[in-house]
CSV table of N, CA and C in Angstrom, one decimal:
chain,number,residue,atom,x,y,z
A,33,GLN,N,9.0,0.8,-9.1
A,33,GLN,CA,8.9,1.1,-7.9
A,33,GLN,C,8.1,2.5,-7.7
A,34,ARG,N,6.9,2.2,-6.7
A,34,ARG,CA,6.0,3.4,-6.4
A,34,ARG,C,6.8,4.7,-5.8
A,35,GLN,N,6.3,5.8,-6.7
A,35,GLN,CA,6.5,6.9,-6.0
A,35,GLN,C,5.5,8.0,-5.5
A,36,LEU,N,5.4,8.6,-4.7
A,36,LEU,CA,4.3,9.6,-4.1
A,36,LEU,C,4.9,11.1,-4.2
A,37,LEU,N,4.6,11.7,-5.2
A,37,LEU,CA,5.1,13.3,-5.0
A,37,LEU,C,4.1,14.1,-4.5
A,38,GLN,N,4.6,15.0,-3.4
A,38,GLN,CA,3.5,16.0,-3.1
A,38,GLN,C,3.9,17.4,-3.3
A,39,SER,N,2.8,18.4,-3.5
A,39,SER,CA,3.3,19.8,-3.6
A,39,SER,C,2.2,20.4,-2.8
A,40,GLY,N,2.5,21.8,-2.6
A,40,GLY,CA,1.7,22.4,-1.6
A,40,GLY,C,2.1,22.8,-0.3
A,41,GLY,N,1.2,23.3,0.4
A,41,GLY,CA,1.3,23.4,2.0
A,41,GLY,C,1.9,24.6,1.9
A,42,GLY,N,2.5,25.1,3.2
A,42,GLY,CA,2.8,26.1,3.7
A,42,GLY,C,2.3,27.0,4.8
A,43,SER,N,2.5,28.2,4.9
A,43,SER,CA,1.7,28.9,6.2
A,43,SER,C,0.8,30.2,5.7
A,44,VAL,N,-0.2,30.0,6.5
A,44,VAL,CA,-1.3,30.8,6.0
A,44,VAL,C,-2.1,31.6,7.2
A,45,GLN,N,-2.9,32.7,7.0
A,45,GLN,CA,-3.6,33.1,8.1
A,45,GLN,C,-5.0,32.3,8.3
A,46,ALA,N,-5.5,32.2,9.5
A,46,ALA,CA,-6.7,31.6,9.7
A,46,ALA,C,-7.8,32.1,8.5
A,47,GLY,N,-8.6,31.3,8.1
A,47,GLY,CA,-9.6,31.7,6.9
A,47,GLY,C,-9.2,31.7,5.6
A,48,GLU,N,-7.9,31.6,5.4
A,48,GLU,CA,-7.2,31.6,4.2
A,48,GLU,C,-7.3,30.1,3.4
A,49,SER,N,-6.7,30.0,2.4
A,49,SER,CA,-6.8,28.5,1.8
A,49,SER,C,-5.6,28.0,1.2
A,50,LEU,N,-5.4,26.8,1.0
A,50,LEU,CA,-4.4,26.1,0.5
A,50,LEU,C,-4.6,25.0,-0.2
A,51,THR,N,-3.8,24.6,-1.4
A,51,THR,CA,-4.1,23.1,-1.8
A,51,THR,C,-3.0,22.3,-2.0
A,52,LEU,N,-3.0,21.1,-1.7
A,52,LEU,CA,-2.1,20.1,-1.7
A,52,LEU,C,-2.3,19.2,-3.0
A,53,SER,N,-1.2,18.7,-3.5
A,53,SER,CA,-1.5,18.2,-4.7
A,53,SER,C,-0.3,16.6,-4.5
A,54,CYS,N,-1.0,15.7,-4.9
A,54,CYS,CA,-0.1,14.5,-4.6
A,54,CYS,C,-0.2,13.6,-6.1
A,55,THR,N,0.9,13.0,-6.9
A,55,THR,CA,1.0,12.3,-7.9
A,55,THR,C,1.6,11.1,-7.5
A,56,VAL,N,0.8,9.7,-8.0
A,56,VAL,CA,1.7,8.5,-7.3
A,56,VAL,C,1.8,8.0,-8.7
A,57,SER,N,3.0,7.2,-9.0
A,57,SER,CA,3.4,6.7,-10.6
A,57,SER,C,4.4,5.5,-9.9
A,58,GLY,N,4.1,4.5,-11.0
A,58,GLY,CA,4.8,3.1,-10.8
A,58,GLY,C,4.0,2.3,-9.9
A,59,ASN,N,3.8,1.1,-10.2
A,59,ASN,CA,3.3,0.1,-9.4
A,59,ASN,C,1.8,0.4,-8.8
A,60,THR,N,1.0,1.1,-9.6
A,60,THR,CA,0.0,1.6,-9.0
A,60,THR,C,-1.1,0.3,-9.5
A,61,TYR,N,-2.4,0.2,-8.7
A,61,TYR,CA,-3.2,-0.7,-9.0
A,61,TYR,C,-4.6,0.0,-9.6
A,62,LYS,N,-5.6,-1.2,-10.0
A,62,LYS,CA,-6.7,-0.6,-10.9
A,62,LYS,C,-7.6,-0.3,-9.7
A,63,ARG,N,-7.7,-0.8,-8.6
A,63,ARG,CA,-8.8,-0.1,-7.4
A,63,ARG,C,-7.5,0.4,-6.6
A,64,THR,N,-7.8,1.7,-6.2
A,64,THR,CA,-6.9,2.6,-5.4
A,64,THR,C,-7.5,3.3,-4.6
A,65,CYS,N,-7.2,3.7,-3.4
A,65,CYS,CA,-7.6,4.6,-2.5
A,65,CYS,C,-6.5,5.7,-2.2
A,66,MET,N,-6.8,6.9,-2.1
A,66,MET,CA,-5.9,7.8,-2.0
A,66,MET,C,-6.5,8.9,-1.0
A,67,GLY,N,-5.3,9.7,-0.4
A,67,GLY,CA,-6.0,10.8,0.4
A,67,GLY,C,-4.8,11.3,1.2
A,68,TRP,N,-5.3,11.8,2.3
A,68,TRP,CA,-4.4,12.5,3.2
A,68,TRP,C,-4.6,12.3,4.6
A,69,PHE,N,-3.8,12.1,5.4
A,69,PHE,CA,-3.6,12.2,7.0
A,69,PHE,C,-3.0,13.1,7.4
A,70,ARG,N,-3.1,13.5,8.9
A,70,ARG,CA,-2.3,14.5,9.3
A,70,ARG,C,-1.8,14.1,10.7
A,71,GLN,N,-0.9,14.7,11.2
A,71,GLN,CA,-0.3,14.5,12.6
A,71,GLN,C,0.1,16.0,13.0
A,72,ALA,N,-0.3,16.5,14.2
A,72,ALA,CA,0.1,17.7,14.8
A,72,ALA,C,0.9,17.0,16.0
A,73,PRO,N,2.1,18.3,16.4
A,73,PRO,CA,3.0,17.9,17.5
A,73,PRO,C,2.3,17.2,18.7
A,74,GLY,N,2.7,16.4,19.1
A,74,GLY,CA,2.2,16.0,20.3
A,74,GLY,C,0.9,15.0,20.3
A,75,LYS,N,0.4,14.8,19.1
A,75,LYS,CA,-0.9,14.1,18.8
A,75,LYS,C,-0.7,12.9,17.8
A,76,GLY,N,-1.9,12.0,17.8
A,76,GLY,CA,-1.8,11.2,17.0
A,76,GLY,C,-2.1,11.3,15.6
A,77,ARG,N,-2.1,10.4,14.8
A,77,ARG,CA,-2.6,10.5,13.2
A,77,ARG,C,-3.9,10.5,13.0
A,78,GLU,N,-4.5,11.4,12.1
A,78,GLU,CA,-5.8,11.8,12.0
A,78,GLU,C,-6.0,11.9,10.5
A,79,GLY,N,-7.0,10.8,9.9
A,79,GLY,CA,-7.4,10.7,8.4
A,79,GLY,C,-7.9,12.0,8.1
A,80,VAL,N,-7.8,12.5,7.2
A,80,VAL,CA,-8.4,13.7,6.6
A,80,VAL,C,-9.4,13.8,5.5
A,81,ALA,N,-9.0,13.0,4.4
A,81,ALA,CA,-9.7,13.0,3.6
A,81,ALA,C,-9.5,11.9,2.7
A,82,SER,N,-10.3,11.2,2.1
A,82,SER,CA,-10.2,9.9,1.2
A,82,SER,C,-10.8,10.0,-0.2
A,83,ILE,N,-10.5,9.2,-1.3
A,83,ILE,CA,-10.9,9.3,-2.6
A,83,ILE,C,-10.7,7.8,-3.1
A,84,TYR,N,-11.8,7.4,-3.6
A,84,TYR,CA,-11.6,5.9,-4.2
A,84,TYR,C,-11.4,6.5,-5.8
A,85,VAL,N,-10.2,6.0,-6.1
A,85,VAL,CA,-9.9,6.7,-7.5
A,85,VAL,C,-11.0,6.4,-8.6
A,86,ASN,N,-11.2,5.0,-8.8
A,86,ASN,CA,-11.9,4.5,-9.8
A,86,ASN,C,-13.4,5.0,-9.8
A,87,GLY,N,-13.9,5.3,-8.8
A,87,GLY,CA,-15.3,5.4,-8.7
A,87,GLY,C,-15.4,6.9,-8.2
A,88,GLY,N,-14.5,7.7,-7.7
A,88,GLY,CA,-14.6,8.8,-7.2
A,88,GLY,C,-15.4,9.1,-5.9
A,89,VAL,N,-15.6,8.2,-5.2
A,89,VAL,CA,-16.3,8.1,-3.8
A,89,VAL,C,-15.4,8.9,-2.9
A,90,THR,N,-15.9,9.8,-2.3
A,90,THR,CA,-15.0,10.5,-1.3
A,90,THR,C,-15.5,10.4,0.3
A,91,ASP,N,-14.6,10.6,1.2
A,91,ASP,CA,-14.9,10.9,2.4
A,91,ASP,C,-14.0,11.6,3.2
A,92,TYR,N,-14.7,12.1,4.4
A,92,TYR,CA,-14.0,13.1,5.1
A,92,TYR,C,-14.1,13.1,6.6
A,93,ALA,N,-13.1,13.7,7.3
A,93,ALA,CA,-13.1,13.4,8.7
A,93,ALA,C,-14.1,14.5,9.2
A,94,ASP,N,-14.9,14.4,10.3
A,94,ASP,CA,-15.9,15.4,10.6
A,94,ASP,C,-15.3,17.0,10.8
A,95,SER,N,-13.9,16.9,11.2
A,95,SER,CA,-13.3,18.1,11.6
A,95,SER,C,-13.1,19.1,10.4
A,96,VAL,N,-13.2,18.4,9.1
A,96,VAL,CA,-12.9,19.2,8.0
A,96,VAL,C,-14.0,19.2,7.0
A,97,LYS,N,-15.2,18.6,7.3
A,97,LYS,CA,-16.4,18.7,6.3
A,97,LYS,C,-16.8,19.8,6.1
A,98,GLY,N,-17.0,20.2,4.7
A,98,GLY,CA,-17.6,21.6,4.3
A,98,GLY,C,-16.4,22.4,4.1
A,99,ARG,N,-15.3,22.2,4.5
A,99,ARG,CA,-14.3,23.1,4.3
A,99,ARG,C,-13.0,22.6,3.3
A,100,PHE,N,-12.8,21.3,3.5
A,100,PHE,CA,-11.8,20.7,2.6
A,100,PHE,C,-12.7,19.8,1.5
A,101,ALA,N,-12.0,19.8,0.3
A,101,ALA,CA,-12.6,18.9,-0.9
A,101,ALA,C,-11.4,18.1,-1.2
A,102,ILE,N,-11.6,17.0,-1.6
A,102,ILE,CA,-10.7,16.2,-2.2
A,102,ILE,C,-11.2,15.9,-3.6
A,103,SER,N,-10.1,15.7,-4.5
A,103,SER,CA,-10.6,15.4,-6.3
A,103,SER,C,-9.4,14.6,-6.8
A,104,GLN,N,-9.8,14.3,-8.0
A,104,GLN,CA,-8.7,13.5,-8.8
A,104,GLN,C,-8.8,14.4,-10.1
A,105,ASP,N,-7.4,14.7,-10.2
A,105,ASP,CA,-7.2,15.6,-11.4
A,105,ASP,C,-7.3,14.9,-12.8
A,106,ASN,N,-7.2,13.7,-12.9
A,106,ASN,CA,-7.4,12.9,-14.3
A,106,ASN,C,-8.5,11.7,-13.8
A,107,THR,N,-9.3,11.9,-14.7
A,107,THR,CA,-10.4,10.6,-14.6
A,107,THR,C,-10.1,9.6,-15.9
A,108,GLY,N,-11.1,8.8,-15.7
A,108,GLY,CA,-10.9,7.6,-16.5
A,108,GLY,C,-10.9,6.1,-16.0
A,109,ASN,N,-10.7,5.2,-16.8
A,109,ASN,CA,-10.8,3.7,-16.2
A,109,ASN,C,-9.4,3.3,-16.0
A,110,PHE,N,-8.8,3.6,-14.9
A,110,PHE,CA,-7.4,3.5,-14.3
A,110,PHE,C,-7.0,1.8,-14.5
A,111,GLN,N,-5.9,1.7,-15.0
A,111,GLN,CA,-5.3,0.4,-15.2
A,111,GLN,C,-4.0,0.2,-14.3
A,112,SER,N,-3.8,-0.9,-14.0
A,112,SER,CA,-2.4,-1.1,-13.6
A,112,SER,C,-1.3,0.0,-14.1
A,113,ASN,N,-0.7,0.5,-12.9
A,113,ASN,CA,0.4,1.3,-13.3
A,113,ASN,C,0.2,2.5,-13.9
A,114,SER,N,-1.0,3.1,-13.7
A,114,SER,CA,-1.5,4.3,-14.3
A,114,SER,C,-1.0,5.4,-13.2
A,115,LYS,N,-0.5,6.7,-13.8
A,115,LYS,CA,-0.5,7.6,-13.0
A,115,LYS,C,-1.5,8.4,-12.4
A,116,ILE,N,-1.7,8.5,-11.1
A,116,ILE,CA,-2.6,9.2,-10.6
A,116,ILE,C,-2.5,10.5,-9.8
A,117,THR,N,-3.0,11.3,-9.9
A,117,THR,CA,-3.0,12.6,-9.2
A,117,THR,C,-4.1,13.2,-8.4
A,118,VAL,N,-4.2,13.4,-7.2
A,118,VAL,CA,-5.3,13.7,-6.5
A,118,VAL,C,-4.7,15.4,-5.8
A,119,SER,N,-6.0,15.9,-5.5
A,119,SER,CA,-5.7,17.1,-4.9
A,119,SER,C,-6.6,17.4,-3.9
A,120,LEU,N,-6.1,18.2,-2.7
A,120,LEU,CA,-6.8,18.4,-1.4
A,120,LEU,C,-7.1,20.2,-1.3
A,121,GLN,N,-8.4,20.4,-1.8
A,121,GLN,CA,-8.4,22.2,-1.5
A,121,GLN,C,-8.8,22.2,-0.2
A,122,MET,N,-8.0,23.3,0.5
A,122,MET,CA,-8.4,23.4,2.1
A,122,MET,C,-8.9,24.8,2.1
A,123,ASN,N,-10.1,25.1,2.4
A,123,ASN,CA,-10.7,26.5,2.7
A,123,ASN,C,-11.0,26.7,4.2
A,124,SER,N,-11.1,27.7,4.6
A,124,SER,CA,-11.3,28.4,5.9
A,124,SER,C,-10.6,27.8,6.8
A,125,LEU,N,-9.3,27.6,6.6
A,125,LEU,CA,-8.2,27.0,7.2
A,125,LEU,C,-8.4,27.5,8.8
A,126,LYS,N,-8.2,26.7,9.9
A,126,LYS,CA,-8.1,27.1,11.2
A,126,LYS,C,-6.8,26.8,11.9
A,127,PRO,N,-6.8,27.4,12.9
A,127,PRO,CA,-5.2,26.9,13.5
A,127,PRO,C,-5.1,25.5,14.1
A,128,GLU,N,-6.0,25.0,14.2
A,128,GLU,CA,-6.3,23.6,14.7
A,128,GLU,C,-5.8,22.5,13.5
A,129,ASP,N,-5.9,23.3,12.3
A,129,ASP,CA,-5.4,22.3,10.9
A,129,ASP,C,-3.7,22.2,10.8
A,130,THR,N,-3.2,23.0,11.6
A,130,THR,CA,-1.7,23.0,11.7
A,130,THR,C,-1.5,21.7,11.8
A,131,ALA,N,-0.5,21.1,10.9
A,131,ALA,CA,-0.1,19.6,11.2
A,131,ALA,C,0.8,19.3,9.8
A,132,MET,N,1.6,18.2,10.2
A,132,MET,CA,2.2,17.6,9.0
A,132,MET,C,1.1,17.0,8.0
A,133,TYR,N,1.0,16.9,6.7
A,133,TYR,CA,0.1,16.4,6.1
A,133,TYR,C,0.7,15.6,5.3
A,134,TYR,N,0.2,14.1,4.8
A,134,TYR,CA,1.0,13.0,4.3
A,134,TYR,C,0.0,12.5,3.3
A,135,CYS,N,0.3,12.5,2.0
A,135,CYS,CA,-0.3,11.8,1.1
A,135,CYS,C,-0.1,10.2,1.2
A,136,ALA,N,-1.1,9.9,1.1
A,136,ALA,CA,-1.2,8.0,1.0
A,136,ALA,C,-1.9,7.6,0.1
A,137,PHE,N,-1.3,6.3,-0.3
A,137,PHE,CA,-1.8,5.7,-1.2
A,137,PHE,C,-2.1,3.9,-0.8
A,138,LYS,N,-3.3,3.6,-1.0
A,138,LYS,CA,-3.7,2.5,-0.3
A,138,LYS,C,-4.3,1.3,-1.4
A,139,PRO,N,-3.7,0.3,-2.1
A,139,PRO,CA,-4.4,-0.5,-2.9
A,139,PRO,C,-5.4,-1.3,-2.3
A,140,LEU,N,-6.3,-1.5,-3.2
A,140,LEU,CA,-7.7,-2.4,-2.7
A,140,LEU,C,-7.7,-3.7,-3.4
A,141,PRO,N,-8.5,-4.7,-2.9
A,141,PRO,CA,-8.7,-5.9,-3.3
A,141,PRO,C,-9.4,-5.6,-5.0
A,142,ALA,N,-8.9,-6.6,-5.7
A,142,ALA,CA,-9.3,-6.4,-7.1
A,142,ALA,C,-10.8,-6.4,-7.4
A,143,ASP,N,-11.7,-6.9,-6.4
A,143,ASP,CA,-12.9,-7.0,-6.6
A,143,ASP,C,-13.7,-6.9,-5.0
A,144,GLY,N,-15.2,-7.1,-5.3
A,144,GLY,CA,-15.6,-7.2,-3.9
A,144,GLY,C,-16.1,-5.8,-3.6
A,145,PRO,N,-17.0,-5.7,-2.5
A,145,PRO,CA,-17.5,-4.3,-2.2
A,145,PRO,C,-16.5,-3.5,-1.5
A,146,LEU,N,-16.7,-2.1,-1.7
A,146,LEU,CA,-15.8,-1.3,-1.2
A,146,LEU,C,-15.9,-1.1,0.3
A,147,GLY,N,-17.1,-1.1,1.0
A,147,GLY,CA,-17.2,-1.0,2.6
A,147,GLY,C,-16.5,0.1,3.0
A,148,ASN,N,-15.8,0.0,4.0
A,148,ASN,CA,-15.1,0.9,4.7
A,148,ASN,C,-13.5,0.9,4.3
A,149,LEU,N,-13.1,0.3,3.3
A,149,LEU,CA,-11.7,0.1,2.8
A,149,LEU,C,-11.4,1.2,2.4
A,150,CYS,N,-11.8,2.2,2.0
A,150,CYS,CA,-11.3,3.5,1.6
A,150,CYS,C,-12.0,4.5,2.3
A,151,VAL,N,-11.8,5.0,3.7
A,151,VAL,CA,-12.0,6.1,4.4
A,151,VAL,C,-10.8,6.5,4.9
A,152,PRO,N,-10.8,7.8,5.5
A,152,PRO,CA,-9.6,8.6,6.0
A,152,PRO,C,-8.9,7.7,7.0
A,153,GLY,N,-9.3,7.1,8.0
A,153,GLY,CA,-8.6,6.5,8.8
A,153,GLY,C,-8.1,5.2,8.5
A,154,GLN,N,-8.2,4.9,7.3
A,154,GLN,CA,-7.4,3.6,6.8
A,154,GLN,C,-6.2,3.9,5.7
A,155,LEU,N,-6.1,5.2,5.8
A,155,LEU,CA,-4.8,5.7,4.9
A,155,LEU,C,-3.4,5.5,5.4
A,156,GLU,N,-3.4,5.6,6.6
A,156,GLU,CA,-2.0,5.4,7.2
A,156,GLU,C,-1.4,4.1,7.3
A,157,PHE,N,-2.5,3.0,6.7
A,157,PHE,CA,-2.0,1.6,6.6
A,157,PHE,C,-1.7,1.6,5.2
A,158,GLY,N,-1.6,2.4,4.3
A,158,GLY,CA,-1.0,2.3,3.0
A,158,GLY,C,0.4,2.5,2.9
A,159,ASP,N,0.8,3.1,1.7
A,159,ASP,CA,2.2,3.9,1.7
A,159,ASP,C,1.9,5.2,1.9
A,160,TRP,N,3.0,6.0,2.2
A,160,TRP,CA,2.9,7.4,2.3
A,160,TRP,C,4.3,8.2,2.3
A,161,ASN,N,4.2,9.2,2.0
A,161,ASN,CA,5.3,10.1,1.7
A,161,ASN,C,5.8,10.9,2.7
A,162,GLN,N,6.9,11.8,2.8
A,162,GLN,CA,7.4,12.3,3.7
A,162,GLN,C,6.7,13.8,4.4
A,163,GLY,N,5.6,13.9,3.9
A,163,GLY,CA,4.8,14.8,4.4
A,163,GLY,C,5.0,16.2,3.9
A,164,THR,N,4.2,17.2,4.2
A,164,THR,CA,4.4,18.5,4.0
A,164,THR,C,3.8,19.3,5.2
A,165,GLN,N,4.5,20.4,5.7
A,165,GLN,CA,3.9,21.2,6.7
A,165,GLN,C,2.9,22.3,6.3
A,166,VAL,N,1.7,22.1,7.1
A,166,VAL,CA,0.7,23.2,6.9
A,166,VAL,C,0.6,23.9,8.2
A,167,THR,N,0.8,25.2,8.2
A,167,THR,CA,0.7,25.9,9.7
A,167,THR,C,-0.3,27.0,9.3
A,168,VAL,N,-1.0,27.2,10.1
A,168,VAL,CA,-2.4,28.1,10.2
A,168,VAL,C,-1.9,29.1,11.4
A,169,SER,N,-2.2,30.5,11.3
A,169,SER,CA,-2.1,31.3,12.4
A,169,SER,C,-3.2,32.1,12.4
A,170,SER,N,-3.5,32.5,13.7
A,170,SER,CA,-4.8,33.0,14.2
A,170,SER,C,-4.6,34.6,14.1
């Protein structure tokens, strides 16, 4: 059974930083996309950042480019059922970044081109956890 355990989040002032981490274990795949999407009260879901775990390819929403950085904490040739940890470093936070942040895991086809399969907007269609609140005060 797959588990997504997320840590981090909290309340900060504008301009400060936070780090989110997420570890997935159990029933993982050799080709995997992970990342975060967020949802603010009264708004729809917004993909924030994604990473193709086996290749390190990253993508970001325009609203966070240059401020957020996603990375994987363990590198290597992932096999099925490997434990995977990714982190999201959020710098220069703004009040508009206030939202519930959800870590997401999306298995990818075993082969073929990556294309747009691992982009922030696709993350909500995978598995995701209960989320963590990020609040930024002005």
